[in-house]
């Protein structure tokens, strides 16, 4: 069984004092929760702070973007090697808030994905459709296209050491999460798509759900067969909510075990 993974995406929130409080509260309540992997993706300037507080604990840390380039004259960019300097083990790639605001192409996102892996950092690739696309019934086509650029360029095997996060754009920050069935259906589609080319990669791939996950809906979402965890925005800024979501992930593991035996 794939171990559940819960990732906090702080987006552009936080400051030194608040981060210290939040991370300490996470640690106080999550350090004994061995059934779930927990990661915090912080803004770049706080990577050092995250490293200082989280090293040698059960919580890993990462960033929210990287440059597609190795090194060079790219003002304002941050490379995968720089993330390594601060012990980051995950990076979010292609989040819709970046893809729309900074016009990221699927090609750019694919290059960033590989660049992260090249440096031993696990990419968390975000995919998902807009409300108009869902209403038009083309959501699977949209997500397939987002995956295809990577599959066609690098092969499906690269997903063996990656995370995909299904984040329907209409669910992000709206309080309107996808239902368990809607999310499961897309997660199954994603896993099957990878399995068409590489069954082992599809089996080990963790597929997270992101978009208005909260302590109330987490149990139902995370109990779905192909939902391996969550990418949490707003609720990661409250230690209480985030911890409850992590415990819901552990509980859904236990529920799955009960069903299995
Ligand atoms: P919310 O949890 O605030 O909807 O954000 C989801 C998200 O964008 C995670 O990357």
GROMACS .gro file of C-alpha atoms and ligand atoms in nm:
model
  271
    1UNK     CA    1   0.000   0.000   0.000
    2UNK     CA    2   0.124   0.349  -0.081
    3UNK     CA    3   0.200   0.553   0.231
    4UNK     CA    4  -0.018   0.862   0.256
    5UNK     CA    5   0.151   1.198   0.195
    6UNK     CA    6   0.021   1.533   0.318
    7UNK     CA    7   0.191   1.846   0.184
    8UNK     CA    8   0.144   2.200   0.315
    9UNK     CA    9   0.162   2.466   0.047
   10UNK     CA   10   0.205   2.790   0.237
   11UNK     CA   11   0.197   2.992  -0.088
   12UNK     CA   12   0.311   3.354  -0.015
   13UNK     CA   13   0.226   3.349   0.355
   14UNK     CA   14   0.436   3.364   0.670
   15UNK     CA   15   0.713   3.550   0.845
   16UNK     CA   16   0.997   3.435   1.069
   17UNK     CA   17   0.798   3.454   1.392
   18UNK     CA   18   0.480   3.294   1.256
   19UNK     CA   19   0.670   3.018   1.077
   20UNK     CA   20   0.850   2.931   1.398
   21UNK     CA   21   0.518   2.899   1.581
   22UNK     CA   22   0.350   2.702   1.304
   23UNK     CA   23   0.636   2.456   1.253
   24UNK     CA   24   0.674   2.403   1.627
   25UNK     CA   25   0.302   2.331   1.653
   26UNK     CA   26   0.319   2.088   1.358
   27UNK     CA   27   0.613   1.911   1.523
   28UNK     CA   28   0.456   1.894   1.866
   29UNK     CA   29   0.160   1.701   1.730
   30UNK     CA   30   0.288   1.518   1.425
   31UNK     CA   31   0.626   1.378   1.527
   32UNK     CA   32   0.473   1.048   1.641
   33UNK     CA   33   0.241   1.009   1.341
   34UNK     CA   34   0.444   0.748   1.154
   35UNK     CA   35   0.168   0.633   0.919
   36UNK     CA   36   0.180   0.952   0.711
   37UNK     CA   37   0.463   1.142   0.537
   38UNK     CA   38   0.437   1.516   0.599
   39UNK     CA   39   0.603   1.790   0.392
   40UNK     CA   40   0.595   2.170   0.414
   41UNK     CA   41   0.656   2.377   0.100
   42UNK     CA   42   0.764   2.723   0.214
   43UNK     CA   43   0.850   3.048   0.030
   44UNK     CA   44   1.219   3.050  -0.075
   45UNK     CA   45   1.348   3.293   0.192
   46UNK     CA   46   1.229   3.056   0.466
   47UNK     CA   47   1.401   2.742   0.338
   48UNK     CA   48   1.690   2.800   0.577
   49UNK     CA   49   1.454   2.844   0.869
   50UNK     CA   50   1.260   2.530   0.769
   51UNK     CA   51   1.587   2.337   0.752
   52UNK     CA   52   1.697   2.461   1.095
   53UNK     CA   53   1.369   2.366   1.259
   54UNK     CA   54   1.282   2.046   1.072
   55UNK     CA   55   1.614   1.870   1.016
   56UNK     CA   56   1.631   1.538   1.201
   57UNK     CA   57   1.252   1.537   1.248
   58UNK     CA   58   0.983   1.338   1.067
   59UNK     CA   59   0.869   1.643   0.864
   60UNK     CA   60   1.038   1.718   0.530
   61UNK     CA   61   1.040   2.054   0.352
   62UNK     CA   62   1.046   2.190   0.002
   63UNK     CA   63   0.980   2.486  -0.226
   64UNK     CA   64   0.698   2.601  -0.452
   65UNK     CA   65   0.884   2.646  -0.781
   66UNK     CA   66   1.228   2.609  -0.940
   67UNK     CA   67   1.410   2.735  -1.243
   68UNK     CA   68   1.423   2.510  -1.546
   69UNK     CA   69   1.787   2.610  -1.593
   70UNK     CA   70   2.090   2.462  -1.419
   71UNK     CA   71   2.275   2.787  -1.352
   72UNK     CA   72   2.335   3.121  -1.522
   73UNK     CA   73   2.216   3.474  -1.588
   74UNK     CA   74   1.852   3.428  -1.488
   75UNK     CA   75   1.770   3.717  -1.258
   76UNK     CA   76   1.525   3.624  -0.984
   77UNK     CA   77   1.534   3.251  -1.049
   78UNK     CA   78   1.625   2.978  -0.799
   79UNK     CA   79   1.787   2.654  -0.913
   80UNK     CA   80   1.730   2.294  -0.803
   81UNK     CA   81   2.091   2.283  -0.679
   82UNK     CA   82   2.016   2.580  -0.452
   83UNK     CA   83   1.721   2.393  -0.302
   84UNK     CA   84   1.960   2.107  -0.230
   85UNK     CA   85   2.182   2.347  -0.035
   86UNK     CA   86   1.891   2.391   0.205
   87UNK     CA   87   1.800   2.024   0.228
   88UNK     CA   88   1.473   2.056   0.035
   89UNK     CA   89   1.342   1.721  -0.081
   90UNK     CA   90   1.023   1.825  -0.264
   91UNK     CA   91   0.924   2.102  -0.503
   92UNK     CA   92   0.582   2.199  -0.637
   93UNK     CA   93   0.585   2.231  -1.017
   94UNK     CA   94   0.325   2.394  -1.240
   95UNK     CA   95   0.084   2.512  -0.974
   96UNK     CA   96  -0.207   2.680  -1.152
   97UNK     CA   97  -0.148   3.003  -0.960
   98UNK     CA   98   0.190   3.021  -1.134
   99UNK     CA   99   0.091   2.867  -1.464
  100UNK     CA  100  -0.173   3.137  -1.523
  101UNK     CA  101  -0.003   3.437  -1.364
  102UNK     CA  102   0.340   3.370  -1.518
  103UNK     CA  103   0.227   3.200  -1.840
  104UNK     CA  104   0.412   2.873  -1.777
  105UNK     CA  105   0.394   2.638  -2.072
  106UNK     CA  106   0.365   2.259  -2.044
  107UNK     CA  107   0.716   2.243  -2.195
  108UNK     CA  108   0.859   2.464  -1.918
  109UNK     CA  109   0.684   2.259  -1.655
  110UNK     CA  110   0.821   1.935  -1.804
  111UNK     CA  111   1.176   2.073  -1.799
  112UNK     CA  112   1.138   2.182  -1.436
  113UNK     CA  113   1.007   1.835  -1.345
  114UNK     CA  114   1.317   1.667  -1.484
  115UNK     CA  115   1.549   1.932  -1.346
  116UNK     CA  116   1.417   1.861  -0.994
  117UNK     CA  117   1.465   1.484  -1.036
  118UNK     CA  118   1.814   1.537  -1.172
  119UNK     CA  119   1.901   1.689  -0.833
  120UNK     CA  120   1.726   1.423  -0.626
  121UNK     CA  121   1.429   1.645  -0.544
  122UNK     CA  122   1.083   1.491  -0.581
  123UNK     CA  123   0.863   1.702  -0.810
  124UNK     CA  124   0.498   1.750  -0.712
  125UNK     CA  125   0.339   1.811  -1.051
  126UNK     CA  126   0.007   2.000  -1.036
  127UNK     CA  127  -0.258   1.925  -1.296
  128UNK     CA  128  -0.623   2.020  -1.317
  129UNK     CA  129  -0.898   2.178  -1.520
  130UNK     CA  130  -1.094   2.505  -1.503
  131UNK     CA  131  -1.466   2.513  -1.427
  132UNK     CA  132  -1.546   2.587  -1.792
  133UNK     CA  133  -1.346   2.281  -1.898
  134UNK     CA  134  -1.526   2.062  -1.641
  135UNK     CA  135  -1.865   2.190  -1.748
  136UNK     CA  136  -1.772   2.118  -2.109
  137UNK     CA  137  -1.681   1.763  -2.004
  138UNK     CA  138  -1.322   1.790  -2.131
  139UNK     CA  139  -1.145   1.764  -1.793
  140UNK     CA  140  -0.975   1.432  -1.871
  141UNK     CA  141  -0.851   1.565  -2.203
  142UNK     CA  142  -0.705   1.870  -2.030
  143UNK     CA  143  -0.526   1.666  -1.764
  144UNK     CA  144  -0.405   1.413  -2.023
  145UNK     CA  145  -0.245   1.696  -2.221
  146UNK     CA  146  -0.071   1.826  -1.907
  147UNK     CA  147   0.079   1.480  -1.849
  148UNK     CA  148   0.153   1.407  -2.215
  149UNK     CA  149   0.427   1.665  -2.252
  150UNK     CA  150   0.627   1.487  -1.982
  151UNK     CA  151   0.538   1.134  -2.096
  152UNK     CA  152   0.618   1.205  -2.461
  153UNK     CA  153   0.946   1.378  -2.383
  154UNK     CA  154   1.086   1.169  -2.099
  155UNK     CA  155   0.874   0.851  -2.083
  156UNK     CA  156   0.625   0.740  -1.818
  157UNK     CA  157   0.897   0.582  -1.600
  158UNK     CA  158   0.986   0.928  -1.460
  159UNK     CA  159   0.660   0.915  -1.264
  160UNK     CA  160   0.797   0.633  -1.045
  161UNK     CA  161   0.980   0.892  -0.836
  162UNK     CA  162   0.730   1.174  -0.856
  163UNK     CA  163   0.409   1.300  -0.708
  164UNK     CA  164   0.114   1.426  -0.913
  165UNK     CA  165  -0.136   1.656  -0.746
  166UNK     CA  166  -0.481   1.682  -0.901
  167UNK     CA  167  -0.594   2.035  -0.827
  168UNK     CA  168  -0.912   2.135  -1.009
  169UNK     CA  169  -0.874   2.511  -1.050
  170UNK     CA  170  -1.237   2.569  -0.951
  171UNK     CA  171  -1.169   2.406  -0.613
  172UNK     CA  172  -0.857   2.603  -0.518
  173UNK     CA  173  -0.925   2.860  -0.247
  174UNK     CA  174  -1.300   2.856  -0.315
  175UNK     CA  175  -1.420   2.639  -0.027
  176UNK     CA  176  -1.575   2.415  -0.293
  177UNK     CA  177  -1.376   2.091  -0.288
  178UNK     CA  178  -1.428   1.818  -0.544
  179UNK     CA  179  -1.638   1.530  -0.412
  180UNK     CA  180  -1.462   1.206  -0.327
  181UNK     CA  181  -1.610   1.050  -0.640
  182UNK     CA  182  -1.507   1.336  -0.871
  183UNK     CA  183  -1.152   1.329  -0.737
  184UNK     CA  184  -1.127   0.947  -0.736
  185UNK     CA  185  -1.245   0.934  -1.096
  186UNK     CA  186  -0.970   1.173  -1.210
  187UNK     CA  187  -0.705   1.004  -0.994
  188UNK     CA  188  -0.793   0.668  -1.146
  189UNK     CA  189  -0.773   0.822  -1.492
  190UNK     CA  190  -0.425   0.961  -1.416
  191UNK     CA  191  -0.299   0.629  -1.276
  192UNK     CA  192  -0.440   0.435  -1.571
  193UNK     CA  193  -0.279   0.676  -1.814
  194UNK     CA  194   0.064   0.618  -1.662
  195UNK     CA  195  -0.006   0.242  -1.635
  196UNK     CA  196  -0.069   0.222  -2.011
  197UNK     CA  197   0.304   0.280  -2.049
  198UNK     CA  198   0.458   0.176  -1.720
  199UNK     CA  199   0.265  -0.033  -1.468
  200UNK     CA  200   0.529  -0.019  -1.195
  201UNK     CA  201   0.557   0.359  -1.216
  202UNK     CA  202   0.177   0.388  -1.197
  203UNK     CA  203   0.167   0.166  -0.886
  204UNK     CA  204   0.429   0.363  -0.697
  205UNK     CA  205   0.311   0.708  -0.810
  206UNK     CA  206   0.149   0.908  -0.532
  207UNK     CA  207  -0.145   1.112  -0.653
  208UNK     CA  208  -0.255   1.388  -0.415
  209UNK     CA  209  -0.575   1.586  -0.421
  210UNK     CA  210  -0.562   1.964  -0.367
  211UNK     CA  211  -0.838   2.224  -0.355
  212UNK     CA  212  -1.025   2.334  -0.040
  213UNK     CA  213  -0.927   2.030   0.164
  214UNK     CA  214  -1.028   2.085   0.528
  215UNK     CA  215  -1.058   1.867   0.839
  216UNK     CA  216  -1.424   1.798   0.758
  217UNK     CA  217  -1.385   1.669   0.402
  218UNK     CA  218  -1.039   1.513   0.442
  219UNK     CA  219  -1.155   1.176   0.573
  220UNK     CA  220  -1.389   1.114   0.283
  221UNK     CA  221  -1.144   1.235   0.016
  222UNK     CA  222  -0.840   1.056   0.156
  223UNK     CA  223  -1.023   0.725   0.195
  224UNK     CA  224  -1.060   0.697  -0.183
  225UNK     CA  225  -0.855   0.420  -0.339
  226UNK     CA  226  -0.639   0.633  -0.569
  227UNK     CA  227  -0.610   0.939  -0.344
  228UNK     CA  228  -0.274   0.905  -0.175
  229UNK     CA  229  -0.282   1.228   0.022
  230UNK     CA  230  -0.346   1.598  -0.003
  231UNK     CA  231  -0.186   1.927  -0.106
  232UNK     CA  232  -0.317   2.174   0.148
  233UNK     CA  233  -0.327   2.552   0.099
  234UNK     CA  234  -0.533   2.761   0.341
  235UNK     CA  235  -0.576   2.495   0.609
  236UNK     CA  236  -0.199   2.446   0.632
  237UNK     CA  237  -0.176   2.794   0.785
  238UNK     CA  238  -0.365   2.671   1.090
  239UNK     CA  239  -0.169   2.410   1.286
  240UNK     CA  240  -0.493   2.268   1.427
  241UNK     CA  241  -0.652   2.219   1.084
  242UNK     CA  242  -0.335   2.085   0.925
  243UNK     CA  243  -0.273   1.837   1.206
  244UNK     CA  244  -0.634   1.719   1.186
  245UNK     CA  245  -0.596   1.661   0.810
  246UNK     CA  246  -0.279   1.458   0.872
  247UNK     CA  247  -0.462   1.248   1.129
  248UNK     CA  248  -0.750   1.203   0.883
  249UNK     CA  249  -0.494   1.066   0.636
  250UNK     CA  250  -0.373   0.819   0.898
  251UNK     CA  251  -0.731   0.723   0.978
  252UNK     CA  252  -0.808   0.665   0.610
  253UNK     CA  253  -0.506   0.433   0.594
  254UNK     CA  254  -0.651   0.237   0.883
  255UNK     CA  255  -0.993   0.231   0.714
  256UNK     CA  256  -0.837   0.098   0.394
  257UNK     CA  257  -0.658  -0.172   0.596
  258UNK     CA  258  -0.987  -0.275   0.756
  259UNK     CA  259  -1.150  -0.302   0.414
  260UNK     CA  260  -0.855  -0.503   0.285
  261UNK     CA  261  -0.857  -0.765   0.562
  262LIG     P1  262  -0.655   2.564  -0.083
  262LIG     O1  263  -0.637   2.446   0.008
  262LIG     O2  264  -0.640   2.695  -0.013
  262LIG     O3  265  -0.779   2.553  -0.166
  262LIG     O4  266  -0.533   2.560  -0.187
  262LIG     C1  267  -0.507   2.443  -0.255
  262LIG     C2  268  -0.379   2.457  -0.326
  262LIG     O5  269  -0.366   2.537  -0.416
  262LIG     C3  270  -0.267   2.373  -0.282
  262LIG     O6  271  -0.161   2.384  -0.369
   0.00000   0.00000   0.00000
